[in-house]
């Protein structure tokens, strides 16, 4: 069967939310959830998750691009 892009994005969001329910300090899950939400057009929610990622990983190698995503509408 065929899965649409929106179904895939919704599944990604659910998976990362579930991971965070089990481990609220999982920085990578915050990053991936933020990126998935951003892709879905949920920019405010994405920014919250991406900010949390940077709080947990202040020395992240992708800090520049993540900060750009946070600062860009």
JSON list of N, CA and C in Angstrom, two decimals:
[
{"chain": "A", "resi": 1, "resn": "UNK", "atom": "N", "xyz": [0.83, -1.18, 0.00]},
{"chain": "A", "resi": 1, "resn": "UNK", "atom": "CA", "xyz": [0.00, 0.00, 0.00]},
{"chain": "A", "resi": 1, "resn": "UNK", "atom": "C", "xyz": [0.87, 1.23, 0.00]},
{"chain": "A", "resi": 2, "resn": "UNK", "atom": "N", "xyz": [0.25, 2.34, -0.31]},
{"chain": "A", "resi": 2, "resn": "UNK", "atom": "CA", "xyz": [0.98, 3.58, -0.45]},
{"chain": "A", "resi": 2, "resn": "UNK", "atom": "C", "xyz": [0.70, 4.49, 0.74]},
{"chain": "A", "resi": 3, "resn": "UNK", "atom": "N", "xyz": [1.75, 5.10, 1.27]},
{"chain": "A", "resi": 3, "resn": "UNK", "atom": "CA", "xyz": [1.62, 6.01, 2.40]},
{"chain": "A", "resi": 3, "resn": "UNK", "atom": "C", "xyz": [1.90, 7.43, 1.92]},
{"chain": "A", "resi": 4, "resn": "UNK", "atom": "N", "xyz": [1.03, 8.33, 2.29]},
{"chain": "A", "resi": 4, "resn": "UNK", "atom": "CA", "xyz": [1.24, 9.72, 1.88]},
{"chain": "A", "resi": 4, "resn": "UNK", "atom": "C", "xyz": [2.29, 10.38, 2.75]},
{"chain": "A", "resi": 5, "resn": "UNK", "atom": "N", "xyz": [2.83, 11.47, 2.27]},
{"chain": "A", "resi": 5, "resn": "UNK", "atom": "CA", "xyz": [3.84, 12.23, 3.02]},
{"chain": "A", "resi": 5, "resn": "UNK", "atom": "C", "xyz": [3.27, 12.71, 4.35]},
{"chain": "A", "resi": 6, "resn": "UNK", "atom": "N", "xyz": [2.01, 13.14, 4.37]},
{"chain": "A", "resi": 6, "resn": "UNK", "atom": "CA", "xyz": [1.42, 13.63, 5.61]},
{"chain": "A", "resi": 6, "resn": "UNK", "atom": "C", "xyz": [1.24, 12.50, 6.62]},
{"chain": "A", "resi": 7, "resn": "UNK", "atom": "N", "xyz": [0.90, 11.29, 6.15]},
{"chain": "A", "resi": 7, "resn": "UNK", "atom": "CA", "xyz": [0.80, 10.14, 7.05]},
{"chain": "A", "resi": 7, "resn": "UNK", "atom": "C", "xyz": [2.16, 9.83, 7.67]},
{"chain": "A", "resi": 8, "resn": "UNK", "atom": "N", "xyz": [3.19, 9.87, 6.84]},
{"chain": "A", "resi": 8, "resn": "UNK", "atom": "CA", "xyz": [4.54, 9.61, 7.32]},
{"chain": "A", "resi": 8, "resn": "UNK", "atom": "C", "xyz": [4.96, 10.65, 8.34]},
{"chain": "A", "resi": 9, "resn": "UNK", "atom": "N", "xyz": [4.70, 11.91, 8.09]},
{"chain": "A", "resi": 9, "resn": "UNK", "atom": "CA", "xyz": [5.06, 12.98, 9.01]},
{"chain": "A", "resi": 9, "resn": "UNK", "atom": "C", "xyz": [4.31, 12.84, 10.33]},
{"chain": "A", "resi": 10, "resn": "UNK", "atom": "N", "xyz": [3.04, 12.50, 10.26]},
{"chain": "A", "resi": 10, "resn": "UNK", "atom": "CA", "xyz": [2.23, 12.30, 11.46]},
{"chain": "A", "resi": 10, "resn": "UNK", "atom": "C", "xyz": [2.80, 11.16, 12.29]},
{"chain": "A", "resi": 11, "resn": "UNK", "atom": "N", "xyz": [3.19, 10.08, 11.64]},
{"chain": "A", "resi": 11, "resn": "UNK", "atom": "CA", "xyz": [3.77, 8.92, 12.32]},
{"chain": "A", "resi": 11, "resn": "UNK", "atom": "C", "xyz": [5.10, 9.30, 12.97]},
{"chain": "A", "resi": 12, "resn": "UNK", "atom": "N", "xyz": [5.91, 10.09, 12.28]},
{"chain": "A", "resi": 12, "resn": "UNK", "atom": "CA", "xyz": [7.18, 10.56, 12.86]},
{"chain": "A", "resi": 12, "resn": "UNK", "atom": "C", "xyz": [6.92, 11.38, 14.12]},
{"chain": "A", "resi": 13, "resn": "UNK", "atom": "N", "xyz": [5.97, 12.29, 14.04]},
{"chain": "A", "resi": 13, "resn": "UNK", "atom": "CA", "xyz": [5.65, 13.12, 15.21]},
{"chain": "A", "resi": 13, "resn": "UNK", "atom": "C", "xyz": [5.23, 12.24, 16.37]},
{"chain": "A", "resi": 14, "resn": "UNK", "atom": "N", "xyz": [4.36, 11.30, 16.13]},
{"chain": "A", "resi": 14, "resn": "UNK", "atom": "CA", "xyz": [3.90, 10.39, 17.19]},
{"chain": "A", "resi": 14, "resn": "UNK", "atom": "C", "xyz": [5.06, 9.60, 17.80]},
{"chain": "A", "resi": 15, "resn": "UNK", "atom": "N", "xyz": [5.95, 9.12, 16.97]},
{"chain": "A", "resi": 15, "resn": "UNK", "atom": "CA", "xyz": [7.07, 8.31, 17.44]},
{"chain": "A", "resi": 15, "resn": "UNK", "atom": "C", "xyz": [7.98, 9.13, 18.36]},
{"chain": "A", "resi": 16, "resn": "UNK", "atom": "N", "xyz": [8.29, 10.36, 17.97]},
{"chain": "A", "resi": 16, "resn": "UNK", "atom": "CA", "xyz": [9.17, 11.19, 18.80]},
{"chain": "A", "resi": 16, "resn": "UNK", "atom": "C", "xyz": [8.47, 11.66, 20.06]},
{"chain": "A", "resi": 17, "resn": "UNK", "atom": "N", "xyz": [7.18, 11.91, 20.00]},
{"chain": "A", "resi": 17, "resn": "UNK", "atom": "CA", "xyz": [6.44, 12.27, 21.21]},
{"chain": "A", "resi": 17, "resn": "UNK", "atom": "C", "xyz": [6.45, 11.11, 22.19]},
{"chain": "A", "resi": 18, "resn": "UNK", "atom": "N", "xyz": [6.29, 9.92, 21.68]},
{"chain": "A", "resi": 18, "resn": "UNK", "atom": "CA", "xyz": [6.33, 8.72, 22.52]},
{"chain": "A", "resi": 18, "resn": "UNK", "atom": "C", "xyz": [7.72, 8.55, 23.16]},
{"chain": "A", "resi": 19, "resn": "UNK", "atom": "N", "xyz": [8.76, 8.77, 22.38]},
{"chain": "A", "resi": 19, "resn": "UNK", "atom": "CA", "xyz": [10.12, 8.66, 22.91]},
{"chain": "A", "resi": 19, "resn": "UNK", "atom": "C", "xyz": [10.33, 9.66, 24.05]},
{"chain": "A", "resi": 20, "resn": "UNK", "atom": "N", "xyz": [9.80, 10.86, 23.90]},
{"chain": "A", "resi": 20, "resn": "UNK", "atom": "CA", "xyz": [9.96, 11.88, 24.93]},
{"chain": "A", "resi": 20, "resn": "UNK", "atom": "C", "xyz": [9.13, 11.58, 26.17]},
{"chain": "A", "resi": 21, "resn": "UNK", "atom": "N", "xyz": [8.03, 10.88, 26.01]},
{"chain": "A", "resi": 21, "resn": "UNK", "atom": "CA", "xyz": [7.26, 10.46, 27.18]},
{"chain": "A", "resi": 21, "resn": "UNK", "atom": "C", "xyz": [8.07, 9.48, 28.02]},
{"chain": "A", "resi": 22, "resn": "UNK", "atom": "N", "xyz": [8.90, 8.68, 27.37]},
{"chain": "A", "resi": 22, "resn": "UNK", "atom": "CA", "xyz": [9.73, 7.71, 28.06]},
{"chain": "A", "resi": 22, "resn": "UNK", "atom": "C", "xyz": [11.04, 8.30, 28.57]},
{"chain": "A", "resi": 23, "resn": "UNK", "atom": "N", "xyz": [11.52, 9.36, 27.94]},
{"chain": "A", "resi": 23, "resn": "UNK", "atom": "CA", "xyz": [12.80, 9.99, 28.32]},
{"chain": "A", "resi": 23, "resn": "UNK", "atom": "C", "xyz": [12.75, 11.46, 27.94]},
{"chain": "A", "resi": 24, "resn": "UNK", "atom": "N", "xyz": [12.35, 12.29, 28.88]},
{"chain": "A", "resi": 24, "resn": "UNK", "atom": "CA", "xyz": [12.17, 13.72, 28.58]},
{"chain": "A", "resi": 24, "resn": "UNK", "atom": "C", "xyz": [13.49, 14.46, 28.39]},
{"chain": "A", "resi": 25, "resn": "UNK", "atom": "N", "xyz": [14.60, 13.80, 28.60]},
{"chain": "A", "resi": 25, "resn": "UNK", "atom": "CA", "xyz": [15.90, 14.42, 28.39]},
{"chain": "A", "resi": 25, "resn": "UNK", "atom": "C", "xyz": [16.58, 13.98, 27.11]},
{"chain": "A", "resi": 26, "resn": "UNK", "atom": "N", "xyz": [15.85, 13.34, 26.23]},
{"chain": "A", "resi": 26, "resn": "UNK", "atom": "CA", "xyz": [16.41, 12.79, 24.99]},
{"chain": "A", "resi": 26, "resn": "UNK", "atom": "C", "xyz": [16.53, 13.91, 23.95]},
{"chain": "A", "resi": 27, "resn": "UNK", "atom": "N", "xyz": [17.70, 14.51, 23.89]},
{"chain": "A", "resi": 27, "resn": "UNK", "atom": "CA", "xyz": [17.92, 15.68, 23.03]},
{"chain": "A", "resi": 27, "resn": "UNK", "atom": "C", "xyz": [17.61, 15.39, 21.57]},
{"chain": "A", "resi": 28, "resn": "UNK", "atom": "N", "xyz": [18.06, 14.26, 21.06]},
{"chain": "A", "resi": 28, "resn": "UNK", "atom": "CA", "xyz": [17.85, 13.94, 19.65]},
{"chain": "A", "resi": 28, "resn": "UNK", "atom": "C", "xyz": [16.37, 13.83, 19.32]},
{"chain": "A", "resi": 29, "resn": "UNK", "atom": "N", "xyz": [15.59, 13.30, 20.25]},
{"chain": "A", "resi": 29, "resn": "UNK", "atom": "CA", "xyz": [14.15, 13.20, 20.01]},
{"chain": "A", "resi": 29, "resn": "UNK", "atom": "C", "xyz": [13.53, 14.59, 19.91]},
{"chain": "A", "resi": 30, "resn": "UNK", "atom": "N", "xyz": [13.99, 15.54, 20.73]},
{"chain": "A", "resi": 30, "resn": "UNK", "atom": "CA", "xyz": [13.49, 16.92, 20.61]},
{"chain": "A", "resi": 30, "resn": "UNK", "atom": "C", "xyz": [13.86, 17.51, 19.25]},
{"chain": "A", "resi": 31, "resn": "UNK", "atom": "N", "xyz": [15.09, 17.24, 18.81]},
{"chain": "A", "resi": 31, "resn": "UNK", "atom": "CA", "xyz": [15.53, 17.76, 17.51]},
{"chain": "A", "resi": 31, "resn": "UNK", "atom": "C", "xyz": [14.67, 17.20, 16.39]},
{"chain": "A", "resi": 32, "resn": "UNK", "atom": "N", "xyz": [14.51, 15.90, 16.37]},
{"chain": "A", "resi": 32, "resn": "UNK", "atom": "CA", "xyz": [13.75, 15.25, 15.30]},
{"chain": "A", "resi": 32, "resn": "UNK", "atom": "C", "xyz": [12.28, 15.62, 15.35]},
{"chain": "A", "resi": 33, "resn": "UNK", "atom": "N", "xyz": [11.72, 15.72, 16.54]},
{"chain": "A", "resi": 33, "resn": "UNK", "atom": "CA", "xyz": [10.33, 16.15, 16.67]},
{"chain": "A", "resi": 33, "resn": "UNK", "atom": "C", "xyz": [10.17, 17.57, 16.14]},
{"chain": "A", "resi": 34, "resn": "UNK", "atom": "N", "xyz": [11.09, 18.44, 16.50]},
{"chain": "A", "resi": 34, "resn": "UNK", "atom": "CA", "xyz": [11.04, 19.81, 16.01]},
{"chain": "A", "resi": 34, "resn": "UNK", "atom": "C", "xyz": [11.12, 19.88, 14.50]},
{"chain": "A", "resi": 35, "resn": "UNK", "atom": "N", "xyz": [11.98, 19.10, 13.91]},
{"chain": "A", "resi": 35, "resn": "UNK", "atom": "CA", "xyz": [12.10, 19.09, 12.45]},
{"chain": "A", "resi": 35, "resn": "UNK", "atom": "C", "xyz": [10.85, 18.53, 11.78]},
{"chain": "A", "resi": 36, "resn": "UNK", "atom": "N", "xyz": [10.27, 17.49, 12.38]},
{"chain": "A", "resi": 36, "resn": "UNK", "atom": "CA", "xyz": [9.04, 16.91, 11.82]},
{"chain": "A", "resi": 36, "resn": "UNK", "atom": "C", "xyz": [7.88, 17.91, 11.91]},
{"chain": "A", "resi": 37, "resn": "UNK", "atom": "N", "xyz": [7.76, 18.59, 13.04]},
{"chain": "A", "resi": 37, "resn": "UNK", "atom": "CA", "xyz": [6.71, 19.59, 13.21]},
{"chain": "A", "resi": 37, "resn": "UNK", "atom": "C", "xyz": [6.90, 20.74, 12.23]},
{"chain": "A", "resi": 38, "resn": "UNK", "atom": "N", "xyz": [8.14, 21.14, 12.04]},
{"chain": "A", "resi": 38, "resn": "UNK", "atom": "CA", "xyz": [8.45, 22.22, 11.09]},
{"chain": "A", "resi": 38, "resn": "UNK", "atom": "C", "xyz": [8.03, 21.81, 9.69]},
{"chain": "A", "resi": 39, "resn": "UNK", "atom": "N", "xyz": [8.33, 20.58, 9.33]},
{"chain": "A", "resi": 39, "resn": "UNK", "atom": "CA", "xyz": [7.95, 20.07, 8.01]},
{"chain": "A", "resi": 39, "resn": "UNK", "atom": "C", "xyz": [6.43, 20.05, 7.84]},
{"chain": "A", "resi": 40, "resn": "UNK", "atom": "N", "xyz": [5.72, 19.83, 8.93]},
{"chain": "A", "resi": 40, "resn": "UNK", "atom": "CA", "xyz": [4.25, 19.81, 8.90]},
{"chain": "A", "resi": 40, "resn": "UNK", "atom": "C", "xyz": [3.65, 21.21, 8.92]},
{"chain": "A", "resi": 41, "resn": "UNK", "atom": "N", "xyz": [4.50, 22.23, 9.02]},
{"chain": "A", "resi": 41, "resn": "UNK", "atom": "CA", "xyz": [3.99, 23.60, 9.06]},
{"chain": "A", "resi": 41, "resn": "UNK", "atom": "C", "xyz": [3.63, 24.08, 10.45]},
{"chain": "A", "resi": 42, "resn": "UNK", "atom": "N", "xyz": [3.95, 23.31, 11.47]},
{"chain": "A", "resi": 42, "resn": "UNK", "atom": "CA", "xyz": [3.65, 23.67, 12.86]},
{"chain": "A", "resi": 42, "resn": "UNK", "atom": "C", "xyz": [4.87, 24.39, 13.46]},
{"chain": "A", "resi": 43, "resn": "UNK", "atom": "N", "xyz": [5.13, 25.58, 12.96]},
{"chain": "A", "resi": 43, "resn": "UNK", "atom": "CA", "xyz": [6.38, 26.28, 13.26]},
{"chain": "A", "resi": 43, "resn": "UNK", "atom": "C", "xyz": [6.52, 26.68, 14.73]},
{"chain": "A", "resi": 44, "resn": "UNK", "atom": "N", "xyz": [5.46, 27.13, 15.36]},
{"chain": "A", "resi": 44, "resn": "UNK", "atom": "CA", "xyz": [5.58, 27.52, 16.77]},
{"chain": "A", "resi": 44, "resn": "UNK", "atom": "C", "xyz": [5.91, 26.32, 17.65]},
{"chain": "A", "resi": 45, "resn": "UNK", "atom": "N", "xyz": [5.23, 25.21, 17.41]},
{"chain": "A", "resi": 45, "resn": "UNK", "atom": "CA", "xyz": [5.52, 23.98, 18.16]},
{"chain": "A", "resi": 45, "resn": "UNK", "atom": "C", "xyz": [6.94, 23.50, 17.87]},
{"chain": "A", "resi": 46, "resn": "UNK", "atom": "N", "xyz": [7.34, 23.60, 16.61]},
{"chain": "A", "resi": 46, "resn": "UNK", "atom": "CA", "xyz": [8.68, 23.18, 16.22]},
{"chain": "A", "resi": 46, "resn": "UNK", "atom": "C", "xyz": [9.73, 24.00, 16.96]},
{"chain": "A", "resi": 47, "resn": "UNK", "atom": "N", "xyz": [9.53, 25.29, 17.03]},
{"chain": "A", "resi": 47, "resn": "UNK", "atom": "CA", "xyz": [10.51, 26.16, 17.69]},
{"chain": "A", "resi": 47, "resn": "UNK", "atom": "C", "xyz": [10.68, 25.80, 19.15]},
{"chain": "A", "resi": 48, "resn": "UNK", "atom": "N", "xyz": [9.59, 25.45, 19.82]},
{"chain": "A", "resi": 48, "resn": "UNK", "atom": "CA", "xyz": [9.68, 25.05, 21.23]},
{"chain": "A", "resi": 48, "resn": "UNK", "atom": "C", "xyz": [10.56, 23.81, 21.38]},
{"chain": "A", "resi": 49, "resn": "UNK", "atom": "N", "xyz": [10.34, 22.82, 20.52]},
{"chain": "A", "resi": 49, "resn": "UNK", "atom": "CA", "xyz": [11.11, 21.57, 20.60]},
{"chain": "A", "resi": 49, "resn": "UNK", "atom": "C", "xyz": [12.57, 21.79, 20.22]},
{"chain": "A", "resi": 50, "resn": "UNK", "atom": "N", "xyz": [12.80, 22.62, 19.21]},
{"chain": "A", "resi": 50, "resn": "UNK", "atom": "CA", "xyz": [14.18, 22.89, 18.78]},
{"chain": "A", "resi": 50, "resn": "UNK", "atom": "C", "xyz": [14.93, 23.70, 19.84]},
{"chain": "A", "resi": 51, "resn": "UNK", "atom": "N", "xyz": [14.25, 24.61, 20.49]},
{"chain": "A", "resi": 51, "resn": "UNK", "atom": "CA", "xyz": [14.87, 25.34, 21.60]},
{"chain": "A", "resi": 51, "resn": "UNK", "atom": "C", "xyz": [15.27, 24.39, 22.73]},
{"chain": "A", "resi": 52, "resn": "UNK", "atom": "N", "xyz": [14.39, 23.44, 23.02]},
{"chain": "A", "resi": 52, "resn": "UNK", "atom": "CA", "xyz": [14.70, 22.47, 24.07]},
{"chain": "A", "resi": 52, "resn": "UNK", "atom": "C", "xyz": [15.91, 21.62, 23.68]},
{"chain": "A", "resi": 53, "resn": "UNK", "atom": "N", "xyz": [15.99, 21.24, 22.42]},
{"chain": "A", "resi": 53, "resn": "UNK", "atom": "CA", "xyz": [17.15, 20.50, 21.93]},
{"chain": "A", "resi": 53, "resn": "UNK", "atom": "C", "xyz": [18.44, 21.28, 22.20]},
{"chain": "A", "resi": 54, "resn": "UNK", "atom": "N", "xyz": [18.44, 22.57, 21.88]},
{"chain": "A", "resi": 54, "resn": "UNK", "atom": "CA", "xyz": [19.64, 23.37, 22.08]},
{"chain": "A", "resi": 54, "resn": "UNK", "atom": "C", "xyz": [19.94, 23.59, 23.57]},
{"chain": "A", "resi": 55, "resn": "UNK", "atom": "N", "xyz": [18.91, 23.61, 24.40]},
{"chain": "A", "resi": 55, "resn": "UNK", "atom": "CA", "xyz": [19.15, 23.69, 25.85]},
{"chain": "A", "resi": 55, "resn": "UNK", "atom": "C", "xyz": [19.87, 22.44, 26.34]},
{"chain": "A", "resi": 56, "resn": "UNK", "atom": "N", "xyz": [19.44, 21.30, 25.81]},
{"chain": "A", "resi": 56, "resn": "UNK", "atom": "CA", "xyz": [20.04, 20.03, 26.22]},
{"chain": "A", "resi": 56, "resn": "UNK", "atom": "C", "xyz": [21.41, 19.79, 25.58]},
{"chain": "A", "resi": 57, "resn": "UNK", "atom": "N", "xyz": [21.62, 20.37, 24.42]},
{"chain": "A", "resi": 57, "resn": "UNK", "atom": "CA", "xyz": [22.88, 20.21, 23.68]},
{"chain": "A", "resi": 57, "resn": "UNK", "atom": "C", "xyz": [23.41, 21.58, 23.22]},
{"chain": "A", "resi": 58, "resn": "UNK", "atom": "N", "xyz": [23.89, 22.38, 24.16]},
{"chain": "A", "resi": 58, "resn": "UNK", "atom": "CA", "xyz": [24.35, 23.72, 23.79]},
{"chain": "A", "resi": 58, "resn": "UNK", "atom": "C", "xyz": [25.54, 23.72, 22.83]},
{"chain": "A", "resi": 59, "resn": "UNK", "atom": "N", "xyz": [26.27, 22.61, 22.79]},
{"chain": "A", "resi": 59, "resn": "UNK", "atom": "CA", "xyz": [27.44, 22.51, 21.91]},
{"chain": "A", "resi": 59, "resn": "UNK", "atom": "C", "xyz": [27.15, 21.69, 20.65]},
{"chain": "A", "resi": 60, "resn": "UNK", "atom": "N", "xyz": [25.89, 21.57, 20.29]},
{"chain": "A", "resi": 60, "resn": "UNK", "atom": "CA", "xyz": [25.50, 20.76, 19.13]},
{"chain": "A", "resi": 60, "resn": "UNK", "atom": "C", "xyz": [26.20, 21.25, 17.86]},
{"chain": "A", "resi": 61, "resn": "UNK", "atom": "N", "xyz": [26.68, 20.32, 17.06]},
{"chain": "A", "resi": 61, "resn": "UNK", "atom": "CA", "xyz": [27.38, 20.69, 15.83]},
{"chain": "A", "resi": 61, "resn": "UNK", "atom": "C", "xyz": [26.43, 21.35, 14.82]},
{"chain": "A", "resi": 62, "resn": "UNK", "atom": "N", "xyz": [25.14, 21.07, 14.93]},
{"chain": "A", "resi": 62, "resn": "UNK", "atom": "CA", "xyz": [24.16, 21.66, 14.01]},
{"chain": "A", "resi": 62, "resn": "UNK", "atom": "C", "xyz": [23.46, 22.88, 14.62]},
{"chain": "A", "resi": 63, "resn": "UNK", "atom": "N", "xyz": [24.06, 23.45, 15.65]},
{"chain": "A", "resi": 63, "resn": "UNK", "atom": "CA", "xyz": [23.46, 24.58, 16.35]},
{"chain": "A", "resi": 63, "resn": "UNK", "atom": "C", "xyz": [23.10, 25.73, 15.39]},
{"chain": "A", "resi": 64, "resn": "UNK", "atom": "N", "xyz": [23.96, 26.04, 14.44]},
{"chain": "A", "resi": 64, "resn": "UNK", "atom": "CA", "xyz": [23.72, 27.14, 13.51]},
{"chain": "A", "resi": 64, "resn": "UNK", "atom": "C", "xyz": [22.45, 26.96, 12.70]},
{"chain": "A", "resi": 65, "resn": "UNK", "atom": "N", "xyz": [22.27, 25.80, 12.10]},
{"chain": "A", "resi": 65, "resn": "UNK", "atom": "CA", "xyz": [21.08, 25.56, 11.27]},
{"chain": "A", "resi": 65, "resn": "UNK", "atom": "C", "xyz": [19.83, 25.47, 12.14]},
{"chain": "A", "resi": 66, "resn": "UNK", "atom": "N", "xyz": [19.95, 24.87, 13.31]},
{"chain": "A", "resi": 66, "resn": "UNK", "atom": "CA", "xyz": [18.79, 24.78, 14.21]},
{"chain": "A", "resi": 66, "resn": "UNK", "atom": "C", "xyz": [18.38, 26.18, 14.67]},
{"chain": "A", "resi": 67, "resn": "UNK", "atom": "N", "xyz": [19.35, 27.01, 15.01]},
{"chain": "A", "resi": 67, "resn": "UNK", "atom": "CA", "xyz": [19.04, 28.37, 15.42]},
{"chain": "A", "resi": 67, "resn": "UNK", "atom": "C", "xyz": [18.38, 29.14, 14.28]},
{"chain": "A", "resi": 68, "resn": "UNK", "atom": "N", "xyz": [18.84, 28.90, 13.06]},
{"chain": "A", "resi": 68, "resn": "UNK", "atom": "CA", "xyz": [18.22, 29.52, 11.89]},
{"chain": "A", "resi": 68, "resn": "UNK", "atom": "C", "xyz": [16.75, 29.11, 11.79]},
{"chain": "A", "resi": 69, "resn": "UNK", "atom": "N", "xyz": [16.45, 27.82, 11.98]},
{"chain": "A", "resi": 69, "resn": "UNK", "atom": "CA", "xyz": [15.07, 27.35, 11.93]},
{"chain": "A", "resi": 69, "resn": "UNK", "atom": "C", "xyz": [14.23, 28.01, 13.02]},
{"chain": "A", "resi": 70, "resn": "UNK", "atom": "N", "xyz": [14.82, 28.22, 14.18]},
{"chain": "A", "resi": 70, "resn": "UNK", "atom": "CA", "xyz": [14.10, 28.87, 15.29]},
{"chain": "A", "resi": 70, "resn": "UNK", "atom": "C", "xyz": [13.81, 30.33, 14.96]},
{"chain": "A", "resi": 71, "resn": "UNK", "atom": "N", "xyz": [14.78, 30.99, 14.38]},
{"chain": "A", "resi": 71, "resn": "UNK", "atom": "CA", "xyz": [14.68, 32.43, 14.12]},
{"chain": "A", "resi": 71, "resn": "UNK", "atom": "C", "xyz": [13.88, 32.77, 12.87]},
{"chain": "A", "resi": 72, "resn": "UNK", "atom": "N", "xyz": [13.65, 31.79, 11.99]},
{"chain": "A", "resi": 72, "resn": "UNK", "atom": "CA", "xyz": [12.96, 32.03, 10.72]},
{"chain": "A", "resi": 72, "resn": "UNK", "atom": "C", "xyz": [11.50, 31.64, 10.86]},
{"chain": "A", "resi": 73, "resn": "UNK", "atom": "N", "xyz": [10.59, 32.52, 10.43]},
{"chain": "A", "resi": 73, "resn": "UNK", "atom": "CA", "xyz": [9.15, 32.19, 10.53]},
{"chain": "A", "resi": 73, "resn": "UNK", "atom": "C", "xyz": [8.75, 31.01, 9.68]}
]
